[in-house]
Amino acid sequence: MKSSSKHQKNPRPRNEKQSDTKLTVGQQMTLTIKSLGINGEGIGYFKRKIVFVEKALPGEVVHAEVTEVKEKFAVAKLVRVVEKSPARIEPPCPLYEECGGCSLQHMDYQAQLASKQELVIESLRKYARLENPPVAPTIGMENPWGYRNKAQFQVGRQNGKLVAGLYQTGSHQLVDLETCQVQHEATTAIVRTAKAVLEELGIPPYEERKRTGVIRTVVARVAFATGETQLTLVTATPEIPRVKELILELRTRLPELVSIVQNVNPKKTSVVFGDTTRELWGRPSIAEKLGELSFDLSARAFFQLNPEQTQKLYNEVKKIAGLTGSELLLDLYCGTGTIALWLAPYAREVRGIELIPEAVEDARKNAERNQAANAQFHVGRAEVLMPKWARQGIKPDVVVVDPPRTGLDDALIRSLLEVTPKKIVYVSCNPSTLAKDIAKLMARYELVQVQPVDMFPHTAHVECVILMERRG
Ligand code: SAH
């Protein structure tokens, strides 16, 4: 996320004079910030060169020091704000500077929402050559705090103390997160207690360099609708010393836990989960609801991180899809099938396609649990299965796509242009790839509507739902 190669390049202002001035690391400068980049940094120009300044806001004049110079851009750190934006606020989190988990806490929430809308507009101008794209105001949260249902914190030892948190941006230093304001309080309370119990019982954290110790990661998850909570301990070893005492202490101090699970990951990897999961105490999963739908979340099952906004997102998908009850709808990149199941009551038939077999198994179980008799889920590549079905005469009326950040595969775009469903509903977490894909789909489709939804307040993430309709 923070890699500078991913910096968005904005169009350069035309009225500045050409200059050969080279920027050097350490150089100080005064800049006017024009817009926000995709990682939440301020974007300014110095002698026509684009400069990214972390924590600077649009409209501000800032004093900055160059830290990195590349051919097409430079990165500078904020030294002083000379003229302050009215949107600048004091970040409420005391760990804001160290942590880096949120990159926009220094910006008023309403301004964050407006800047996310602006970012989507800019992407569509740049990559889809749309002068006035139909982008609605971002749908935000009434209370944009405590929204995350899962805390997944690395465990380590610092100055002799057991800590759990996130790595500081661009470093291997853990920031001990005793609290976190974007997390649901239940999740951080579980982490705090787990940390204390592990310390008291002398159960050591895993140390990557030495490859010694036990506990790698603690994962605390809460179901918003039912209040049920789960703790997963990811360990490097299959054995946990003093495990009986550990379970007893956790149960006594956290009576709200319904599930304690161990996952074993002995590998030298930054991937969190290993292949083996076993129950230490209680149930293997927790029960969650999203609107009318119920889900059973096992330790590794994927679930959206912000349930409140997920419902708004899915309702936008429903609204935009405009179903009448007679349609065949495909949910491509369906994960555990939540979008297909959300829409199943309003369509004739829904079919999901997903690459990961375990996710498809979950989707099938979810369909059964929710008695969605008109939903089926298939393992495979969307770009392979959809055209195959089309050749067999199975042609969708509406196609929903929700791809990873890289956007749609070229083969999928080609097959959408051949199969030509009446409507394409695109759910995207990356405005740049979204805009590039829209540009290609415009060969047969018209962009009708773009709705940004704020899934991760105080971070630079932007999620969008868009509607494209077939021409003719
Ligand atoms: N729609 C889901 C989330 C989807 S995330 C929800 O709302 O919960 C994107 C998913 O696309 C991932 O589960 C990933 O495994 C899957 N995926 C990636 N490439 C794919 C491909 N070529 N065909 C089908 N699924 C793919």
Short mmCIF file of C-alpha atoms and ligand atoms in Angstrom, two decimals:
data_model
loop_
_atom_site.label_atom_id
_atom_site.label_comp_id
_atom_site.label_asym_id
_atom_site.label_seq_id
_atom_site.Cartn_x
_atom_site.Cartn_y
_atom_site.Cartn_z
CA MET A 1 0.00 0.00 0.00
CA LYS A 2 2.72 2.39 0.87
CA SER A 3 4.99 1.55 -2.03
CA SER A 4 5.88 4.76 -3.79
CA SER A 5 5.58 3.11 -7.21
CA LYS A 6 1.85 2.99 -6.58
CA HIS A 7 1.60 6.74 -6.25
CA GLN A 8 -1.04 8.16 -8.48
CA LYS A 9 0.17 10.65 -11.02
CA ASN A 10 -2.12 13.59 -11.42
CA PRO A 11 -2.21 15.74 -14.54
CA ARG A 12 0.40 18.48 -14.34
CA PRO A 13 -0.64 22.12 -14.27
CA ARG A 14 -0.10 23.67 -17.68
CA ASN A 15 0.91 27.15 -16.67
CA GLU A 16 4.18 26.40 -14.87
CA LYS A 17 7.40 26.97 -16.70
CA GLN A 18 9.68 24.15 -17.75
CA SER A 19 12.70 23.88 -15.51
CA ASP A 20 15.72 21.62 -15.31
CA THR A 21 16.11 22.09 -11.59
CA LYS A 22 16.94 18.73 -10.04
CA LEU A 23 15.52 17.87 -6.66
CA THR A 24 17.83 16.36 -4.07
CA VAL A 25 17.18 14.44 -0.89
CA GLY A 26 17.24 16.81 2.09
CA GLN A 27 16.16 19.80 0.03
CA GLN A 28 13.50 21.95 1.69
CA MET A 29 10.70 23.62 -0.19
CA THR A 30 7.39 25.39 0.16
CA LEU A 31 4.52 23.79 -1.73
CA THR A 32 0.83 24.28 -2.34
CA ILE A 33 -1.09 21.01 -2.02
CA LYS A 34 -3.51 20.49 -4.91
CA SER A 35 -5.15 17.16 -4.18
CA LEU A 36 -4.97 13.87 -2.29
CA GLY A 37 -3.23 10.80 -3.69
CA ILE A 38 -4.45 7.23 -3.47
CA ASN A 39 -2.50 6.60 -0.29
CA GLY A 40 -3.90 9.69 1.42
CA GLU A 41 -0.83 11.89 0.89
CA GLY A 42 -1.01 15.47 -0.27
CA ILE A 43 0.04 16.13 -3.87
CA GLY A 44 1.90 19.28 -4.82
CA TYR A 45 4.19 20.36 -7.65
CA PHE A 46 7.68 21.75 -7.48
CA LYS A 47 9.05 23.03 -10.80
CA ARG A 48 6.52 20.76 -12.55
CA LYS A 49 7.64 17.71 -10.64
CA ILE A 50 4.97 15.89 -8.67
CA VAL A 51 5.72 15.77 -4.94
CA PHE A 52 3.90 13.52 -2.46
CA VAL A 53 3.76 14.91 1.06
CA GLU A 54 2.40 12.62 3.74
CA LYS A 55 -0.22 14.22 6.05
CA ALA A 56 -0.57 17.39 3.96
CA LEU A 57 -4.08 18.41 2.93
CA PRO A 58 -5.47 19.94 -0.28
CA GLY A 59 -5.45 23.73 -0.18
CA GLU A 60 -2.61 23.86 2.32
CA VAL A 61 0.70 25.60 1.86
CA VAL A 62 3.35 23.45 3.52
CA HIS A 63 7.03 23.44 4.17
CA ALA A 64 8.45 20.01 3.29
CA GLU A 65 11.76 18.17 3.03
CA VAL A 66 12.55 15.82 0.16
CA THR A 67 13.17 12.22 1.28
CA GLU A 68 13.13 10.38 -2.04
CA VAL A 69 13.60 11.41 -5.67
CA LYS A 70 12.40 9.27 -8.57
CA GLU A 71 12.27 10.04 -12.26
CA LYS A 72 8.60 10.96 -12.30
CA PHE A 73 7.96 12.08 -8.74
CA ALA A 74 9.48 12.93 -5.39
CA VAL A 75 8.41 12.16 -1.83
CA ALA A 76 8.78 14.74 0.93
CA LYS A 77 8.04 14.80 4.63
CA LEU A 78 5.94 17.49 6.16
CA VAL A 79 8.04 19.93 8.16
CA ARG A 80 5.48 22.62 8.93
CA VAL A 81 2.04 23.68 7.78
CA VAL A 82 2.29 27.31 6.65
CA GLU A 83 -1.34 27.81 5.67
CA LYS A 84 -3.72 25.36 7.28
CA SER A 85 -6.75 23.74 5.62
CA PRO A 86 -10.06 24.24 7.46
CA ALA A 87 -10.42 20.45 7.18
CA ARG A 88 -7.34 19.83 9.34
CA ILE A 89 -8.13 18.42 12.77
CA GLU A 90 -6.18 17.02 15.69
CA PRO A 91 -6.04 13.22 15.13
CA PRO A 92 -8.07 11.66 17.97
CA CYS A 93 -5.81 8.61 18.27
CA PRO A 94 -2.73 9.07 20.50
CA LEU A 95 -0.84 6.45 18.44
CA TYR A 96 -1.64 8.10 15.12
CA GLU A 97 1.91 9.21 14.33
CA GLU A 98 3.51 5.86 15.13
CA CYS A 99 0.94 3.44 13.79
CA GLY A 100 0.21 4.28 10.18
CA GLY A 101 -2.89 2.07 10.12
CA CYS A 102 -5.03 5.16 9.42
CA SER A 103 -3.67 7.75 7.01
CA LEU A 104 -6.43 10.38 7.11
CA GLN A 105 -7.14 10.96 10.79
CA HIS A 106 -5.80 14.50 10.47
CA MET A 107 -8.74 15.29 8.18
CA ASP A 108 -12.30 16.10 9.22
CA TYR A 109 -14.59 13.14 8.38
CA GLN A 110 -16.89 15.04 6.01
CA ALA A 111 -13.82 16.29 4.14
CA GLN A 112 -12.53 12.69 3.92
CA LEU A 113 -15.80 11.67 2.27
CA ALA A 114 -15.62 14.57 -0.19
CA SER A 115 -11.98 13.81 -1.03
CA LYS A 116 -12.82 10.15 -1.72
CA GLN A 117 -15.52 11.24 -4.16
CA GLU A 118 -13.02 13.61 -5.77
CA LEU A 119 -10.46 10.82 -6.11
CA VAL A 120 -12.95 8.67 -8.00
CA ILE A 121 -13.87 11.58 -10.28
CA GLU A 122 -10.17 12.25 -10.99
CA SER A 123 -9.51 8.58 -11.83
CA LEU A 124 -12.41 8.50 -14.28
CA ARG A 125 -11.24 11.74 -15.91
CA LYS A 126 -7.74 10.45 -16.24
CA TYR A 127 -8.22 6.84 -17.31
CA ALA A 128 -11.70 6.81 -18.87
CA ARG A 129 -11.53 10.31 -20.39
CA LEU A 130 -14.88 11.23 -18.89
CA GLU A 131 -15.10 14.96 -18.31
CA ASN A 132 -18.06 14.87 -15.92
CA PRO A 133 -18.44 11.32 -14.63
CA PRO A 134 -21.69 10.61 -12.72
CA VAL A 135 -20.15 10.14 -9.27
CA ALA A 136 -22.51 10.48 -6.29
CA PRO A 137 -21.35 11.77 -2.88
CA THR A 138 -19.60 9.09 -0.78
CA ILE A 139 -21.87 7.16 1.58
CA GLY A 140 -20.21 7.50 4.99
CA MET A 141 -20.88 6.33 8.53
CA GLU A 142 -22.84 8.24 11.10
CA ASN A 143 -20.30 7.19 13.72
CA PRO A 144 -17.08 6.40 11.85
CA TRP A 145 -15.34 4.72 14.82
CA GLY A 146 -15.25 1.21 16.27
CA TYR A 147 -16.29 -0.21 12.91
CA ARG A 148 -13.85 -3.12 12.45
CA ASN A 149 -15.01 -6.55 13.56
CA LYS A 150 -11.59 -8.19 13.57
CA ALA A 151 -8.27 -7.31 15.17
CA GLN A 152 -5.38 -9.30 13.74
CA PHE A 153 -2.32 -8.28 15.69
CA GLN A 154 1.25 -9.56 15.53
CA VAL A 155 2.78 -10.54 18.84
CA GLY A 156 6.34 -9.74 19.84
CA ARG A 157 8.58 -8.66 22.67
CA GLN A 158 9.82 -5.11 23.07
CA ASN A 159 12.00 -3.91 25.93
CA GLY A 160 11.19 -7.11 27.74
CA LYS A 161 7.44 -6.62 27.41
CA LEU A 162 4.96 -8.69 25.42
CA VAL A 163 3.30 -6.48 22.80
CA ALA A 164 0.61 -6.97 20.16
CA GLY A 165 -0.19 -4.67 17.30
CA LEU A 166 0.65 -3.62 13.77
CA TYR A 167 4.00 -2.98 12.15
CA GLN A 168 4.93 0.66 11.81
CA THR A 169 4.70 1.79 8.19
CA GLY A 170 7.76 0.69 6.26
CA SER A 171 9.48 -0.88 9.26
CA HIS A 172 9.62 -4.04 11.29
CA GLN A 173 8.86 -2.25 14.53
CA LEU A 174 5.61 -3.32 16.21
CA VAL A 175 3.31 -0.63 17.55
CA ASP A 176 1.68 -1.98 20.71
CA LEU A 177 -2.04 -1.29 20.27
CA GLU A 178 -3.62 -1.33 23.71
CA THR A 179 -6.59 0.39 22.12
CA CYS A 180 -7.51 1.19 18.55
CA GLN A 181 -10.32 3.58 17.78
CA VAL A 182 -11.39 2.00 14.50
CA GLN A 183 -11.71 -1.42 16.14
CA HIS A 184 -14.84 -2.61 17.90
CA GLU A 185 -14.02 -2.35 21.62
CA ALA A 186 -14.68 -6.09 22.15
CA THR A 187 -11.78 -7.00 19.86
CA THR A 188 -9.15 -4.84 21.57
CA ALA A 189 -10.40 -5.92 25.01
CA ILE A 190 -9.79 -9.55 24.02
CA VAL A 191 -6.30 -8.76 22.72
CA ARG A 192 -5.40 -6.85 25.92
CA THR A 193 -6.52 -9.73 28.13
CA ALA A 194 -4.87 -12.39 25.96
CA LYS A 195 -1.63 -10.43 26.14
CA ALA A 196 -1.80 -10.18 29.93
CA VAL A 197 -2.55 -13.90 30.36
CA LEU A 198 0.24 -14.96 27.98
CA GLU A 199 2.68 -12.74 29.87
CA GLU A 200 1.60 -14.06 33.27
CA LEU A 201 1.91 -17.68 32.19
CA GLY A 202 5.24 -17.03 30.49
CA ILE A 203 4.08 -18.28 27.09
CA PRO A 204 6.63 -16.69 24.77
CA PRO A 205 6.00 -14.84 21.52
CA TYR A 206 7.49 -16.33 18.37
CA GLU A 207 10.70 -14.64 17.33
CA GLU A 208 11.13 -14.65 13.61
CA ARG A 209 14.86 -14.12 13.47
CA LYS A 210 15.77 -16.75 16.02
CA ARG A 211 12.83 -18.98 15.09
CA THR A 212 12.05 -19.58 18.75
CA GLY A 213 8.93 -19.06 20.86
CA VAL A 214 5.28 -19.88 20.32
CA ILE A 215 2.69 -17.15 19.70
CA ARG A 216 2.81 -15.39 16.33
CA THR A 217 -0.52 -13.60 16.01
CA VAL A 218 -3.67 -13.02 18.03
CA VAL A 219 -6.92 -12.65 16.11
CA ALA A 220 -10.02 -11.38 17.91
CA ARG A 221 -13.31 -11.31 16.07
CA VAL A 222 -16.73 -10.10 17.10
CA ALA A 223 -20.08 -10.74 15.45
CA PHE A 224 -21.84 -7.35 15.49
CA ALA A 225 -25.37 -8.80 15.31
CA THR A 226 -25.06 -11.44 18.03
CA GLY A 227 -22.18 -10.13 20.17
CA GLU A 228 -20.42 -13.51 20.00
CA THR A 229 -16.62 -13.35 20.07
CA GLN A 230 -13.78 -15.60 19.06
CA LEU A 231 -10.08 -15.66 19.87
CA THR A 232 -7.63 -17.38 17.55
CA LEU A 233 -4.03 -17.90 18.62
CA VAL A 234 -1.72 -18.45 15.69
CA THR A 235 1.28 -20.41 16.92
CA ALA A 236 4.57 -21.48 15.39
CA THR A 237 4.50 -24.79 17.28
CA PRO A 238 1.71 -27.37 17.57
CA GLU A 239 2.13 -27.36 21.37
CA ILE A 240 1.25 -24.43 23.62
CA PRO A 241 2.91 -24.66 27.04
CA ARG A 242 0.45 -24.49 30.01
CA VAL A 243 -2.44 -24.62 27.58
CA LYS A 244 -5.01 -25.76 30.19
CA GLU A 245 -4.23 -22.84 32.48
CA LEU A 246 -4.29 -20.53 29.47
CA ILE A 247 -7.80 -21.62 28.47
CA LEU A 248 -9.07 -21.43 32.04
CA GLU A 249 -7.73 -17.92 32.53
CA LEU A 250 -9.10 -16.72 29.20
CA ARG A 251 -12.54 -18.16 29.95
CA THR A 252 -12.62 -16.65 33.43
CA ARG A 253 -11.53 -13.19 32.36
CA LEU A 254 -13.41 -13.12 29.07
CA PRO A 255 -16.78 -14.76 29.77
CA GLU A 256 -18.15 -13.35 26.50
CA LEU A 257 -15.85 -15.60 24.41
CA VAL A 258 -17.72 -18.46 22.74
CA SER A 259 -14.81 -19.86 20.75
CA ILE A 260 -11.07 -20.28 21.40
CA VAL A 261 -9.14 -21.68 18.48
CA GLN A 262 -5.52 -22.45 17.64
CA ASN A 263 -4.03 -22.22 14.19
CA VAL A 264 -0.55 -23.63 13.60
CA ASN A 265 1.79 -21.92 11.19
CA PRO A 266 5.37 -23.25 11.46
CA LYS A 267 6.52 -21.67 8.21
CA LYS A 268 8.91 -18.81 7.70
CA THR A 269 6.39 -16.53 6.02
CA SER A 270 4.51 -13.29 6.43
CA VAL A 271 1.25 -15.11 5.64
CA VAL A 272 -0.69 -15.14 8.91
CA PHE A 273 -2.53 -18.46 8.91
CA GLY A 274 -1.13 -21.96 8.57
CA ASP A 275 -2.93 -25.06 7.34
CA THR A 276 -3.99 -26.63 10.65
CA THR A 277 -6.76 -25.20 12.81
CA ARG A 278 -8.03 -26.83 16.00
CA GLU A 279 -10.50 -25.95 18.68
CA LEU A 280 -9.10 -25.26 22.10
CA TRP A 281 -12.41 -24.56 23.77
CA GLY A 282 -16.06 -23.87 22.90
CA ARG A 283 -17.50 -23.76 19.43
CA PRO A 284 -15.39 -23.73 16.24
CA SER A 285 -17.18 -20.64 14.91
CA ILE A 286 -19.34 -17.66 15.81
CA ALA A 287 -22.77 -16.72 14.47
CA GLU A 288 -23.13 -13.43 12.59
CA LYS A 289 -26.02 -11.81 10.74
CA LEU A 290 -26.05 -9.33 7.91
CA GLY A 291 -29.56 -8.01 7.33
CA GLU A 292 -31.74 -11.10 6.93
CA LEU A 293 -28.82 -13.41 6.23
CA SER A 294 -27.02 -15.49 8.82
CA PHE A 295 -23.45 -16.72 8.69
CA ASP A 296 -21.29 -19.08 10.64
CA LEU A 297 -17.75 -17.70 10.83
CA SER A 298 -14.97 -20.18 11.40
CA ALA A 299 -11.54 -18.81 12.30
CA ARG A 300 -10.34 -18.59 8.71
CA ALA A 301 -13.59 -17.80 6.91
CA PHE A 302 -13.54 -14.53 5.01
CA PHE A 303 -16.02 -11.91 6.16
CA GLN A 304 -16.23 -8.22 5.35
CA LEU A 305 -14.50 -6.15 8.06
CA ASN A 306 -17.05 -3.37 8.40
CA PRO A 307 -20.48 -5.01 8.67
CA GLU A 308 -22.45 -1.74 8.92
CA GLN A 309 -21.06 -0.36 5.67
CA THR A 310 -21.17 -3.77 3.98
CA GLN A 311 -24.96 -3.71 4.28
CA LYS A 312 -25.05 -0.26 2.71
CA LEU A 313 -22.71 -1.43 -0.04
CA TYR A 314 -24.80 -4.51 -0.82
CA ASN A 315 -28.00 -2.44 -0.75
CA GLU A 316 -26.45 -0.12 -3.33
CA VAL A 317 -25.60 -3.18 -5.45
CA LYS A 318 -29.24 -4.29 -5.12
CA LYS A 319 -30.60 -0.86 -6.01
CA ILE A 320 -28.25 -0.42 -8.96
CA ALA A 321 -28.92 -3.95 -10.30
CA GLY A 322 -32.65 -3.07 -10.48
CA LEU A 323 -33.81 -6.69 -10.43
CA THR A 324 -37.39 -7.65 -11.35
CA GLY A 325 -37.33 -11.30 -10.29
CA SER A 326 -36.89 -12.79 -13.75
CA GLU A 327 -33.13 -12.41 -14.14
CA LEU A 328 -30.21 -14.79 -14.21
CA LEU A 329 -27.53 -12.98 -12.24
CA LEU A 330 -23.86 -13.93 -12.04
CA ASP A 331 -21.76 -12.94 -9.03
CA LEU A 332 -18.17 -13.11 -10.30
CA TYR A 333 -15.30 -13.17 -7.77
CA CYS A 334 -18.01 -14.09 -5.26
CA GLY A 335 -15.85 -15.00 -2.22
CA THR A 336 -18.18 -16.64 0.30
CA GLY A 337 -21.22 -15.72 -1.77
CA THR A 338 -22.58 -12.82 0.25
CA ILE A 339 -23.53 -10.58 -2.69
CA ALA A 340 -25.25 -13.43 -4.56
CA LEU A 341 -27.18 -14.36 -1.43
CA TRP A 342 -28.13 -10.74 -0.75
CA LEU A 343 -29.64 -10.57 -4.26
CA ALA A 344 -31.08 -14.11 -4.50
CA PRO A 345 -34.58 -13.18 -3.25
CA TYR A 346 -34.91 -10.63 -6.08
CA ALA A 347 -33.69 -12.70 -9.05
CA ARG A 348 -34.79 -15.91 -10.80
CA GLU A 349 -31.41 -17.49 -10.30
CA VAL A 350 -28.01 -16.42 -8.97
CA ARG A 351 -24.72 -18.14 -9.72
CA GLY A 352 -21.41 -17.33 -8.10
CA ILE A 353 -17.93 -18.05 -9.45
CA GLU A 354 -14.91 -18.06 -7.17
CA LEU A 355 -11.33 -19.30 -7.49
CA ILE A 356 -10.78 -20.55 -3.94
CA PRO A 357 -12.49 -23.91 -3.25
CA GLU A 358 -12.83 -23.31 0.53
CA ALA A 359 -14.66 -20.03 -0.10
CA VAL A 360 -17.05 -21.81 -2.47
CA GLU A 361 -17.69 -24.45 0.19
CA ASP A 362 -18.54 -21.66 2.63
CA ALA A 363 -20.77 -20.03 0.02
CA ARG A 364 -22.68 -23.29 -0.45
CA LYS A 365 -23.13 -23.69 3.29
CA ASN A 366 -24.29 -20.09 3.52
CA ALA A 367 -26.83 -20.73 0.75
CA GLU A 368 -28.16 -23.74 2.60
CA ARG A 369 -28.30 -21.95 5.93
CA ASN A 370 -30.28 -19.14 4.35
CA GLN A 371 -32.48 -21.43 2.26
CA ALA A 372 -31.50 -19.79 -0.98
CA ALA A 373 -32.69 -22.55 -3.30
CA ASN A 374 -32.03 -20.45 -6.42
CA ALA A 375 -28.33 -19.88 -5.62
CA GLN A 376 -25.46 -22.05 -6.82
CA PHE A 377 -21.72 -21.63 -6.48
CA HIS A 378 -18.93 -22.86 -8.70
CA VAL A 379 -15.16 -23.16 -8.30
CA GLY A 380 -13.29 -21.70 -11.23
CA ARG A 381 -11.97 -18.68 -13.04
CA ALA A 382 -14.65 -16.15 -13.92
CA GLU A 383 -13.05 -15.51 -17.33
CA VAL A 384 -13.22 -19.24 -18.16
CA LEU A 385 -16.58 -20.31 -16.72
CA MET A 386 -18.74 -17.40 -17.89
CA PRO A 387 -17.86 -17.80 -21.62
CA LYS A 388 -18.17 -21.59 -21.30
CA TRP A 389 -21.70 -21.23 -19.95
CA ALA A 390 -22.54 -18.70 -22.65
CA ARG A 391 -21.54 -21.27 -25.31
CA GLN A 392 -23.97 -23.68 -23.62
CA GLY A 393 -26.73 -21.10 -23.91
CA ILE A 394 -26.61 -19.95 -20.27
CA LYS A 395 -26.60 -16.17 -20.70
CA PRO A 396 -26.79 -13.79 -17.74
CA ASP A 397 -29.00 -10.71 -17.67
CA VAL A 398 -26.95 -9.02 -14.97
CA VAL A 399 -23.30 -9.61 -14.05
CA VAL A 400 -21.88 -8.41 -10.74
CA VAL A 401 -18.08 -8.32 -10.48
CA ASP A 402 -16.05 -7.71 -7.30
CA PRO A 403 -12.42 -8.34 -8.29
CA PRO A 404 -9.23 -7.92 -6.23
CA ARG A 405 -7.32 -4.59 -6.41
CA THR A 406 -5.76 -5.52 -9.74
CA GLY A 407 -9.17 -5.23 -11.43
CA LEU A 408 -10.66 -7.38 -14.17
CA ASP A 409 -8.66 -9.84 -16.20
CA ASP A 410 -8.44 -8.80 -19.89
CA ALA A 411 -9.97 -12.13 -20.87
CA LEU A 412 -12.96 -11.38 -18.65
CA ILE A 413 -13.44 -7.96 -20.23
CA ARG A 414 -13.34 -9.57 -23.69
CA SER A 415 -15.88 -12.16 -22.69
CA LEU A 416 -18.18 -9.55 -21.09
CA LEU A 417 -18.04 -7.70 -24.43
CA GLU A 418 -19.05 -10.93 -26.19
CA VAL A 419 -21.65 -12.26 -23.75
CA THR A 420 -23.04 -8.70 -23.34
CA PRO A 421 -25.31 -8.93 -20.30
CA LYS A 422 -27.75 -6.03 -20.17
CA LYS A 423 -26.18 -4.68 -16.99
CA ILE A 424 -22.77 -4.87 -15.38
CA VAL A 425 -22.51 -3.93 -11.71
CA TYR A 426 -18.88 -3.43 -10.72
CA VAL A 427 -17.87 -3.36 -7.05
CA SER A 428 -14.34 -2.02 -6.79
CA CYS A 429 -11.80 -1.25 -4.08
CA ASN A 430 -9.40 0.50 -6.45
CA PRO A 431 -10.55 3.57 -8.42
CA SER A 432 -7.58 3.40 -10.83
CA THR A 433 -8.13 -0.16 -12.08
CA LEU A 434 -11.88 0.50 -12.00
CA ALA A 435 -11.51 3.49 -14.33
CA LYS A 436 -9.22 1.60 -16.71
CA ASP A 437 -11.67 -1.32 -16.89
CA ILE A 438 -14.60 1.06 -17.44
CA ALA A 439 -12.71 2.63 -20.36
CA LYS A 440 -12.48 -0.78 -22.05
CA LEU A 441 -16.09 -1.71 -21.32
CA MET A 442 -17.25 1.58 -22.85
CA ALA A 443 -16.89 -0.14 -26.27
CA ARG A 444 -20.36 -1.64 -25.68
CA TYR A 445 -21.52 -0.10 -22.40
CA GLU A 446 -22.45 3.25 -21.01
CA LEU A 447 -21.41 4.33 -17.54
CA VAL A 448 -24.66 5.23 -15.78
CA GLN A 449 -23.85 5.60 -12.11
CA VAL A 450 -20.94 5.59 -9.68
CA GLN A 451 -21.52 5.30 -5.93
CA PRO A 452 -18.53 5.50 -3.55
CA VAL A 453 -19.04 3.87 -0.14
CA ASP A 454 -16.67 4.48 2.75
CA MET A 455 -15.79 1.03 4.05
CA PHE A 456 -12.70 2.15 5.98
CA PRO A 457 -13.07 5.60 7.55
CA HIS A 458 -9.78 7.42 8.32
CA THR A 459 -7.87 5.33 5.80
CA ALA A 460 -7.37 6.24 2.15
CA HIS A 461 -9.38 3.24 0.89
CA VAL A 462 -12.29 3.95 -1.45
CA GLU A 463 -14.90 1.38 -2.42
CA CYS A 464 -17.30 2.01 -5.33
CA VAL A 465 -20.36 0.40 -6.86
CA ILE A 466 -20.92 1.31 -10.48
CA LEU A 467 -23.55 0.54 -13.08
CA MET A 468 -22.86 0.08 -16.79
CA GLU A 469 -25.69 -0.53 -19.23
CA ARG A 470 -25.41 -2.16 -22.64
CA ARG A 471 -25.89 0.19 -25.55
CA GLY A 472 -28.69 -0.81 -27.90
N1 SAH B 1 -17.62 -10.49 -3.33
C1 SAH B 1 -16.96 -10.89 -2.11
C2 SAH B 1 -15.49 -10.50 -2.05
C3 SAH B 1 -14.67 -10.79 -3.21
S1 SAH B 1 -12.96 -10.50 -2.99
C4 SAH B 1 -17.65 -10.25 -0.91
O1 SAH B 1 -18.36 -9.25 -1.06
O2 SAH B 1 -17.45 -10.73 0.19
C5 SAH B 1 -12.35 -11.05 -4.55
C6 SAH B 1 -12.39 -12.57 -4.72
O3 SAH B 1 -12.02 -12.87 -6.07
C7 SAH B 1 -11.44 -13.37 -3.85
O4 SAH B 1 -12.20 -14.25 -3.07
C8 SAH B 1 -10.55 -14.11 -4.86
O5 SAH B 1 -10.25 -15.42 -4.42
C9 SAH B 1 -11.42 -14.15 -6.09
N2 SAH B 1 -10.75 -14.28 -7.42
C10 SAH B 1 -9.57 -13.77 -7.81
N3 SAH B 1 -9.36 -14.02 -9.13
C11 SAH B 1 -10.44 -14.69 -9.59
C12 SAH B 1 -10.82 -15.21 -10.87
N4 SAH B 1 -10.03 -15.07 -11.92
N5 SAH B 1 -12.01 -15.83 -10.98
C13 SAH B 1 -12.82 -15.97 -9.89
N6 SAH B 1 -12.51 -15.50 -8.66
C14 SAH B 1 -11.33 -14.88 -8.51
#
